[in-house]
Coordinates of C-alpha atoms and ligand atoms in Angstrom, one line a residue:
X103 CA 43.7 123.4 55.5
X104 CA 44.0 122.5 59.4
X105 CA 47.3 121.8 60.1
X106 CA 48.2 118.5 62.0
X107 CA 48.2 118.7 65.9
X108 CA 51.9 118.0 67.5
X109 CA 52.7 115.9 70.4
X110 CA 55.7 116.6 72.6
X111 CA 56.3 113.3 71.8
X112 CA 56.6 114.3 67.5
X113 CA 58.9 116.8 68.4
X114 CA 61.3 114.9 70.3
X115 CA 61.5 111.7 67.5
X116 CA 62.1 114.8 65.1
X117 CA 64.5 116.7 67.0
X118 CA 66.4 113.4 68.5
X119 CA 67.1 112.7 64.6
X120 CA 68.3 116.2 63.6
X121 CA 70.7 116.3 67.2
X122 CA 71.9 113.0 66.0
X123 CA 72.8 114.4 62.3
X124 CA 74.4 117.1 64.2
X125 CA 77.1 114.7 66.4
X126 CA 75.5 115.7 69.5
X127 CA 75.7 113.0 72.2
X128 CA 72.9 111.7 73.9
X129 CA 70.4 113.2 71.9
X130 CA 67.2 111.6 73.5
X131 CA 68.6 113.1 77.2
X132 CA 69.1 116.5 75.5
X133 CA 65.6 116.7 73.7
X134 CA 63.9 115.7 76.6
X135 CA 65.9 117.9 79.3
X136 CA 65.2 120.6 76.7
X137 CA 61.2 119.9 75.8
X138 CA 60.7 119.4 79.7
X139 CA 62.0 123.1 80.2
X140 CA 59.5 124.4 77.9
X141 CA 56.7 122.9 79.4
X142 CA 57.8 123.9 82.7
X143 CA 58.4 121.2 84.3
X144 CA 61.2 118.5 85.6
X145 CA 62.5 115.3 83.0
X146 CA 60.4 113.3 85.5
X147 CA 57.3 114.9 84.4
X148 CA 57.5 114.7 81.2
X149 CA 56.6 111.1 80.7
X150 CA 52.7 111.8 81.9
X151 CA 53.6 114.5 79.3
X152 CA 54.0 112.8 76.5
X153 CA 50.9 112.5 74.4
X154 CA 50.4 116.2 75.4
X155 CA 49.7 118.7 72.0
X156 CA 51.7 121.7 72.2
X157 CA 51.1 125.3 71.8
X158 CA 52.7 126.9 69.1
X159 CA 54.4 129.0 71.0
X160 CA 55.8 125.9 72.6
X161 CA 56.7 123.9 69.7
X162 CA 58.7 127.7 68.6
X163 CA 60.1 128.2 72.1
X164 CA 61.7 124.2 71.4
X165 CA 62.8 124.5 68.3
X166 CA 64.7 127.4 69.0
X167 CA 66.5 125.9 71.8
X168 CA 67.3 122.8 69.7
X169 CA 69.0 124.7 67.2
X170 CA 70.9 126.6 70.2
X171 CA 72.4 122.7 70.8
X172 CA 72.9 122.2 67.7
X173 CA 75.7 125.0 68.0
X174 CA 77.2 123.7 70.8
X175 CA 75.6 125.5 73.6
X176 CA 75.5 123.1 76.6
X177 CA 72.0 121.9 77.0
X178 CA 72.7 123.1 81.4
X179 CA 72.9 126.6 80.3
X180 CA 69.9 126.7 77.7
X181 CA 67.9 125.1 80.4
X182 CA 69.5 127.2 82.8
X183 CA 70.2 124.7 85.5
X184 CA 71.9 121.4 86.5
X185 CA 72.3 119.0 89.4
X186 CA 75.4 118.3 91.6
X187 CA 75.3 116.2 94.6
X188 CA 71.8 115.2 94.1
X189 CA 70.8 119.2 94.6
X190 CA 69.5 121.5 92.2
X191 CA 71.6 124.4 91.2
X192 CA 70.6 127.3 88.6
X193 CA 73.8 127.9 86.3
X194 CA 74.4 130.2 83.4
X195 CA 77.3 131.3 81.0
X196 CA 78.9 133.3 84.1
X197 CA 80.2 130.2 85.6
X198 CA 81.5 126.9 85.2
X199 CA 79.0 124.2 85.3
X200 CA 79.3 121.8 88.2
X201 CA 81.3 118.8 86.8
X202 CA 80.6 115.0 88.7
X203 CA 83.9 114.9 89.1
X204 CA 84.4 117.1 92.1
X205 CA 81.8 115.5 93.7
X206 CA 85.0 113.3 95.0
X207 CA 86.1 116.8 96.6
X208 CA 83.1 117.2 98.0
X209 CA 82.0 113.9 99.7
X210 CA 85.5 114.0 101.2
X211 CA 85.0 117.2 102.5
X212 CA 81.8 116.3 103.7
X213 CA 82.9 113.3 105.5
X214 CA 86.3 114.7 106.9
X215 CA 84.4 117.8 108.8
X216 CA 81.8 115.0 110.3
X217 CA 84.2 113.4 111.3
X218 CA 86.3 115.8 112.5
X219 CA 84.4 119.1 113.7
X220 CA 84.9 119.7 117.1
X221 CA 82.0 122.7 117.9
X222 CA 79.7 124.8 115.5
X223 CA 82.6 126.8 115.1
X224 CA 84.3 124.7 112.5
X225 CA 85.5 127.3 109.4
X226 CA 84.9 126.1 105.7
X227 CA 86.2 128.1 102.8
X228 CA 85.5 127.4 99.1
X229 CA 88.1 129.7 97.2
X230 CA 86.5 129.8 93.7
X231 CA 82.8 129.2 94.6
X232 CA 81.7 129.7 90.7
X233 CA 77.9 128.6 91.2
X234 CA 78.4 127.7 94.4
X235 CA 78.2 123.9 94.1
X236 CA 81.0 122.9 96.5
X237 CA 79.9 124.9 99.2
X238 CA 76.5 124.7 99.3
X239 CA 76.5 120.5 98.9
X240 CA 78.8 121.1 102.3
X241 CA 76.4 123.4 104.3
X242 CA 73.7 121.2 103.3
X243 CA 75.1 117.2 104.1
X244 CA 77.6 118.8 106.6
X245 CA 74.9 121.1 108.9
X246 CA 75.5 124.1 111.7
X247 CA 79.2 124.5 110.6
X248 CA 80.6 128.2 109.5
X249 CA 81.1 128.5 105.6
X250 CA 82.7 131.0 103.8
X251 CA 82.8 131.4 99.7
X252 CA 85.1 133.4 97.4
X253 CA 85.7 134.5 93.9
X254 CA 86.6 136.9 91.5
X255 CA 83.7 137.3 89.4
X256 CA 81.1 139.6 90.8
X257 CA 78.4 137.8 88.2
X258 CA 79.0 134.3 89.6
X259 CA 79.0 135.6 93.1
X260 CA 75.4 137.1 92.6
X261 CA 74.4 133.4 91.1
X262 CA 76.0 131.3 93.9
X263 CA 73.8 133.7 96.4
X264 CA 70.6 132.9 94.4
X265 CA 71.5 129.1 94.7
X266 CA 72.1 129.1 98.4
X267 CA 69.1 130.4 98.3
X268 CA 67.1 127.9 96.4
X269 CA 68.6 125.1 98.2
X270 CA 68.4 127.1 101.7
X271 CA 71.5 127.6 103.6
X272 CA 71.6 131.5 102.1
X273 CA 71.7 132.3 106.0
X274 CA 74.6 129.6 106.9
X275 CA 76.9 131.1 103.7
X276 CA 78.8 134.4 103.5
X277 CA 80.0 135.0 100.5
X278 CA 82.6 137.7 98.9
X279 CA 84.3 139.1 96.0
X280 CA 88.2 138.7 96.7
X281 CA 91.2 138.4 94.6
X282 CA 92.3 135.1 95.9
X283 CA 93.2 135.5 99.8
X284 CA 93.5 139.4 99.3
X285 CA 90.2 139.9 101.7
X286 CA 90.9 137.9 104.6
X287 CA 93.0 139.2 107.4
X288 CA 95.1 136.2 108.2
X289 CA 94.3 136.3 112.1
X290 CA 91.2 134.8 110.9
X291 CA 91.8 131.1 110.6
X292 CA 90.4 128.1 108.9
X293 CA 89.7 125.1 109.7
X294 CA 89.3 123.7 106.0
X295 CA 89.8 124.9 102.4
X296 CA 88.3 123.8 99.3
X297 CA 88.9 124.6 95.7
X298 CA 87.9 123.5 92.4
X299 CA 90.3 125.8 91.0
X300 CA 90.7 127.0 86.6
X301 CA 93.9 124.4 85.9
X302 CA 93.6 124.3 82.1
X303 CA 97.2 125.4 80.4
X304 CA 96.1 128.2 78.1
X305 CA 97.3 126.8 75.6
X306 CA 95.0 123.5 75.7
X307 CA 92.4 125.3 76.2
X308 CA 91.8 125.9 72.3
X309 CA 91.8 122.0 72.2
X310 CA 89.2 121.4 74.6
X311 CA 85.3 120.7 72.8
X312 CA 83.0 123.4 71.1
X313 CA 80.8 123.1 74.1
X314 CA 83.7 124.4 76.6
X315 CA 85.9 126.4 75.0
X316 CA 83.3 128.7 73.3
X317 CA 80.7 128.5 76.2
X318 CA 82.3 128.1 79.3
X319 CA 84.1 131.4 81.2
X320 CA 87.7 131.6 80.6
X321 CA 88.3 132.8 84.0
X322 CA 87.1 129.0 85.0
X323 CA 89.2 127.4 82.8
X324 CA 92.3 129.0 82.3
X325 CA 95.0 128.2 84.8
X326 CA 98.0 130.3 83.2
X327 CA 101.0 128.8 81.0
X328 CA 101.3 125.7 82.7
X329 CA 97.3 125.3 84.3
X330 CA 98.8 125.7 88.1
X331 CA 98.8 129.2 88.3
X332 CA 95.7 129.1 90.7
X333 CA 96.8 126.3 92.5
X334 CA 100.1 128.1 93.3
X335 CA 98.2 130.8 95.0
X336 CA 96.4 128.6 97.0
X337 CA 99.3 126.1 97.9
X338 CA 101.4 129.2 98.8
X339 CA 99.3 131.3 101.0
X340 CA 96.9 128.6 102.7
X341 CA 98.9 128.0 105.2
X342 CA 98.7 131.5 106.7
X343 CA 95.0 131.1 107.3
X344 CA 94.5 127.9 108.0
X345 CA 94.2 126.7 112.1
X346 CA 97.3 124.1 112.9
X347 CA 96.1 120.4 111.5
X348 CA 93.4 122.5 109.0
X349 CA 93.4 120.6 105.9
X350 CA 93.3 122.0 102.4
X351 CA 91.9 119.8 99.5
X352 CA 92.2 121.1 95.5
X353 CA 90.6 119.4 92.4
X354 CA 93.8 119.0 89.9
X355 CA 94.1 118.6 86.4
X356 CA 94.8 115.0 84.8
X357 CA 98.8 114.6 85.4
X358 CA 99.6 117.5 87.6
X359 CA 99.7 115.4 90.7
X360 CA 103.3 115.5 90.3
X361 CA 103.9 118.7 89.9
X362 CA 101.5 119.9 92.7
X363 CA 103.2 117.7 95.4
X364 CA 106.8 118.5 94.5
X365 CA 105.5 122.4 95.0
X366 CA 103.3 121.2 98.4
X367 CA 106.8 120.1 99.4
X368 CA 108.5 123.3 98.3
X369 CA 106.7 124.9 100.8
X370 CA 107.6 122.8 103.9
X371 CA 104.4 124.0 105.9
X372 CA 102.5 121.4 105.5
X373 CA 102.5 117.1 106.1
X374 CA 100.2 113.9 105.1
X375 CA 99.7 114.8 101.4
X376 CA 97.3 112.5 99.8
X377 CA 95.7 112.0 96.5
X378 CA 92.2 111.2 96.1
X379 CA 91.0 109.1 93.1
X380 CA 88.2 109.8 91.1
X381 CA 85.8 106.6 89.8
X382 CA 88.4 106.4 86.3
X383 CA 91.0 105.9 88.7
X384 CA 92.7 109.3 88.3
X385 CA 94.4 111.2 90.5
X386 CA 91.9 114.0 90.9
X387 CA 92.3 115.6 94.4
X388 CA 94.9 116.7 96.4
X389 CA 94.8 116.6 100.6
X390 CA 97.3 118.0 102.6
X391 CA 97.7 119.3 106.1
X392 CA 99.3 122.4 108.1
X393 CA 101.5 121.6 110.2
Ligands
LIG292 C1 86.8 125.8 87.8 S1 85.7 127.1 88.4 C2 85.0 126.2 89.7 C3 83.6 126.6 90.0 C4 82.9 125.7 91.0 N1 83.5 125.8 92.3 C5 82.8 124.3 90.5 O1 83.4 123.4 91.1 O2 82.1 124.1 89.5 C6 86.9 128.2 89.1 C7 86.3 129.4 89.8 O3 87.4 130.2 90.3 C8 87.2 131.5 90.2 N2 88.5 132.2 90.2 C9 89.5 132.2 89.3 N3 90.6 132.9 89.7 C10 90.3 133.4 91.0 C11 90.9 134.1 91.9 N4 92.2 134.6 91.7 N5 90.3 134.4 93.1 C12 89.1 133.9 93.3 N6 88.4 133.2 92.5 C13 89.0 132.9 91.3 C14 86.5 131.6 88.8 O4 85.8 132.8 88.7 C15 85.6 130.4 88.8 O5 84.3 130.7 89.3

């Protein structure tokens, strides 16, 4: 007996049902993110796409992925990419996938070194590139500028190259593996630093959803007994290689805005702290100064 033909569109109805019996959120985005990878193509393509019968080895390759969501895998890294500031950025379980949220850090940053770059000279660092998303969105809506990019993993270094790359301004980058500020010789000063630093407390991080704590690298999350670990390191020695009047701005956890401005203070190198709000309203960067 011939067996019925199958439509992209049949397997999405089927698979939005079985996502839904599974409690995964926005089951028609994920289907179709996930049945418009395996035709190799963009969400945008796939309504011309529709109607189309599929080849069994696409109808296998789908299923397969589906039942990867319905274990909690993000749908980003079983598509293998993502968009952040309206660029396209290739992500996988090595790093943290870019979050809307620090999109506040970055249009800030974007608009402050318009704004405020005197010469191409102008020095940007991104402590904690991850895949890259802060700094490239920079080099790309804030051109001809000098941008630098750090972290500790060697595997999200090699990922952030490949997405400067992609979204060229590989050239404008340099990026390296340091411990923190370890690599740079302090003579050599900034003029801004970003960070979307780990600032999960350890111990929350068993609390946070399937999706993150099982999928997404500890080293991104975990931000030490009380989640400011990393932001310590940054709050203490940024001062020593930033120019006079360079500016430092930090993604922080929900409530830590106290605690990060009484330790700002603690420091007594810097002046005009500021928060920035994210669109719920919360506190969700921190600016501050050298003096
Ligand atoms: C929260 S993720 C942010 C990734 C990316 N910038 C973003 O906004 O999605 C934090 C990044 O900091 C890196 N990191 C953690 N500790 C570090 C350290 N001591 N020195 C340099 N990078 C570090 C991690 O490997 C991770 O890529």
């Amino acid at each position: 007996m011939k067996r019925a033909k199958v439509t992209a569109k049949d397997l999405i109805n089927e698979s939005i049902l079985i996502l839904k019996k599974h409690k995964i959120k926005e089951a028609k985005l994920n289907a179709e993110l996930i049945m418009s990878h395996c035709m190799n193509g963009d969400r945008i393509d796939l309504y011309e796409n529709y109607n189309k019968y599929l080849t069994k080895i696409e109808q296998n390759l789908f299923r397969s992925l589906i039942r990867r969501r319905i274990k909690k895998e993000p749908v980003q890294y079983i598509i293998g990419k993502t968009e952040f500031m309206g660029l396209k950025f290739k992500v996988n379980k090595n790093v943290l996938i870019p979050r809307p949220d620090t999109e506040t850090l970055v249009e800030f940053a974007i608009k402050y070194s318009l704004e405020n770059k005197i010469n191409s000279k102008y020095r940007i660092l991104d402590y904690g590139t991850g895949s890259g998303n802060i700094i490239i969105s920079i080099a790309k809506y804030s051109p001809n500028l000098q941008y630098y990019a750090i972290d500790l993993s060697r595997e999200a270094l090699i990922l952030a190259k490949e997405n400067a790359k992609s979204n060229r301004v590989d050239k404008d980058i340099f990026f390296v593996q340091s411990n923190g500020f370890s690599s740079f010789n302090s003579r050599f000063k900034f003029d801004m630093i970003v960070s979307n630093p780990p600032y999960i407390p350890t111990s929350v991080i068993r609390k946070l959803p399937e999706e993150i704590k099982s999928f997404e690298p500890l080293i991104s999350l975990d931000g030490g007994e009380d989640g400011l670990k990393v932001i310590k390191d940054i709050v203490s020695n940024a001062y020593r290689h930033l120019k006079k009047n360079g500016v430092c701005l930090i993604e922080i956890g929900y409530e830590q805005s106290e605690s990060v401005e009484k330790m700002i203070k603690e420091v007594a190198k810097y002046k005009d702290i500021k928060f920035l709000k994210d669109l719920a309203g919360i506190k969700r960067v921190v600016f501050f100064k050298k003096k």
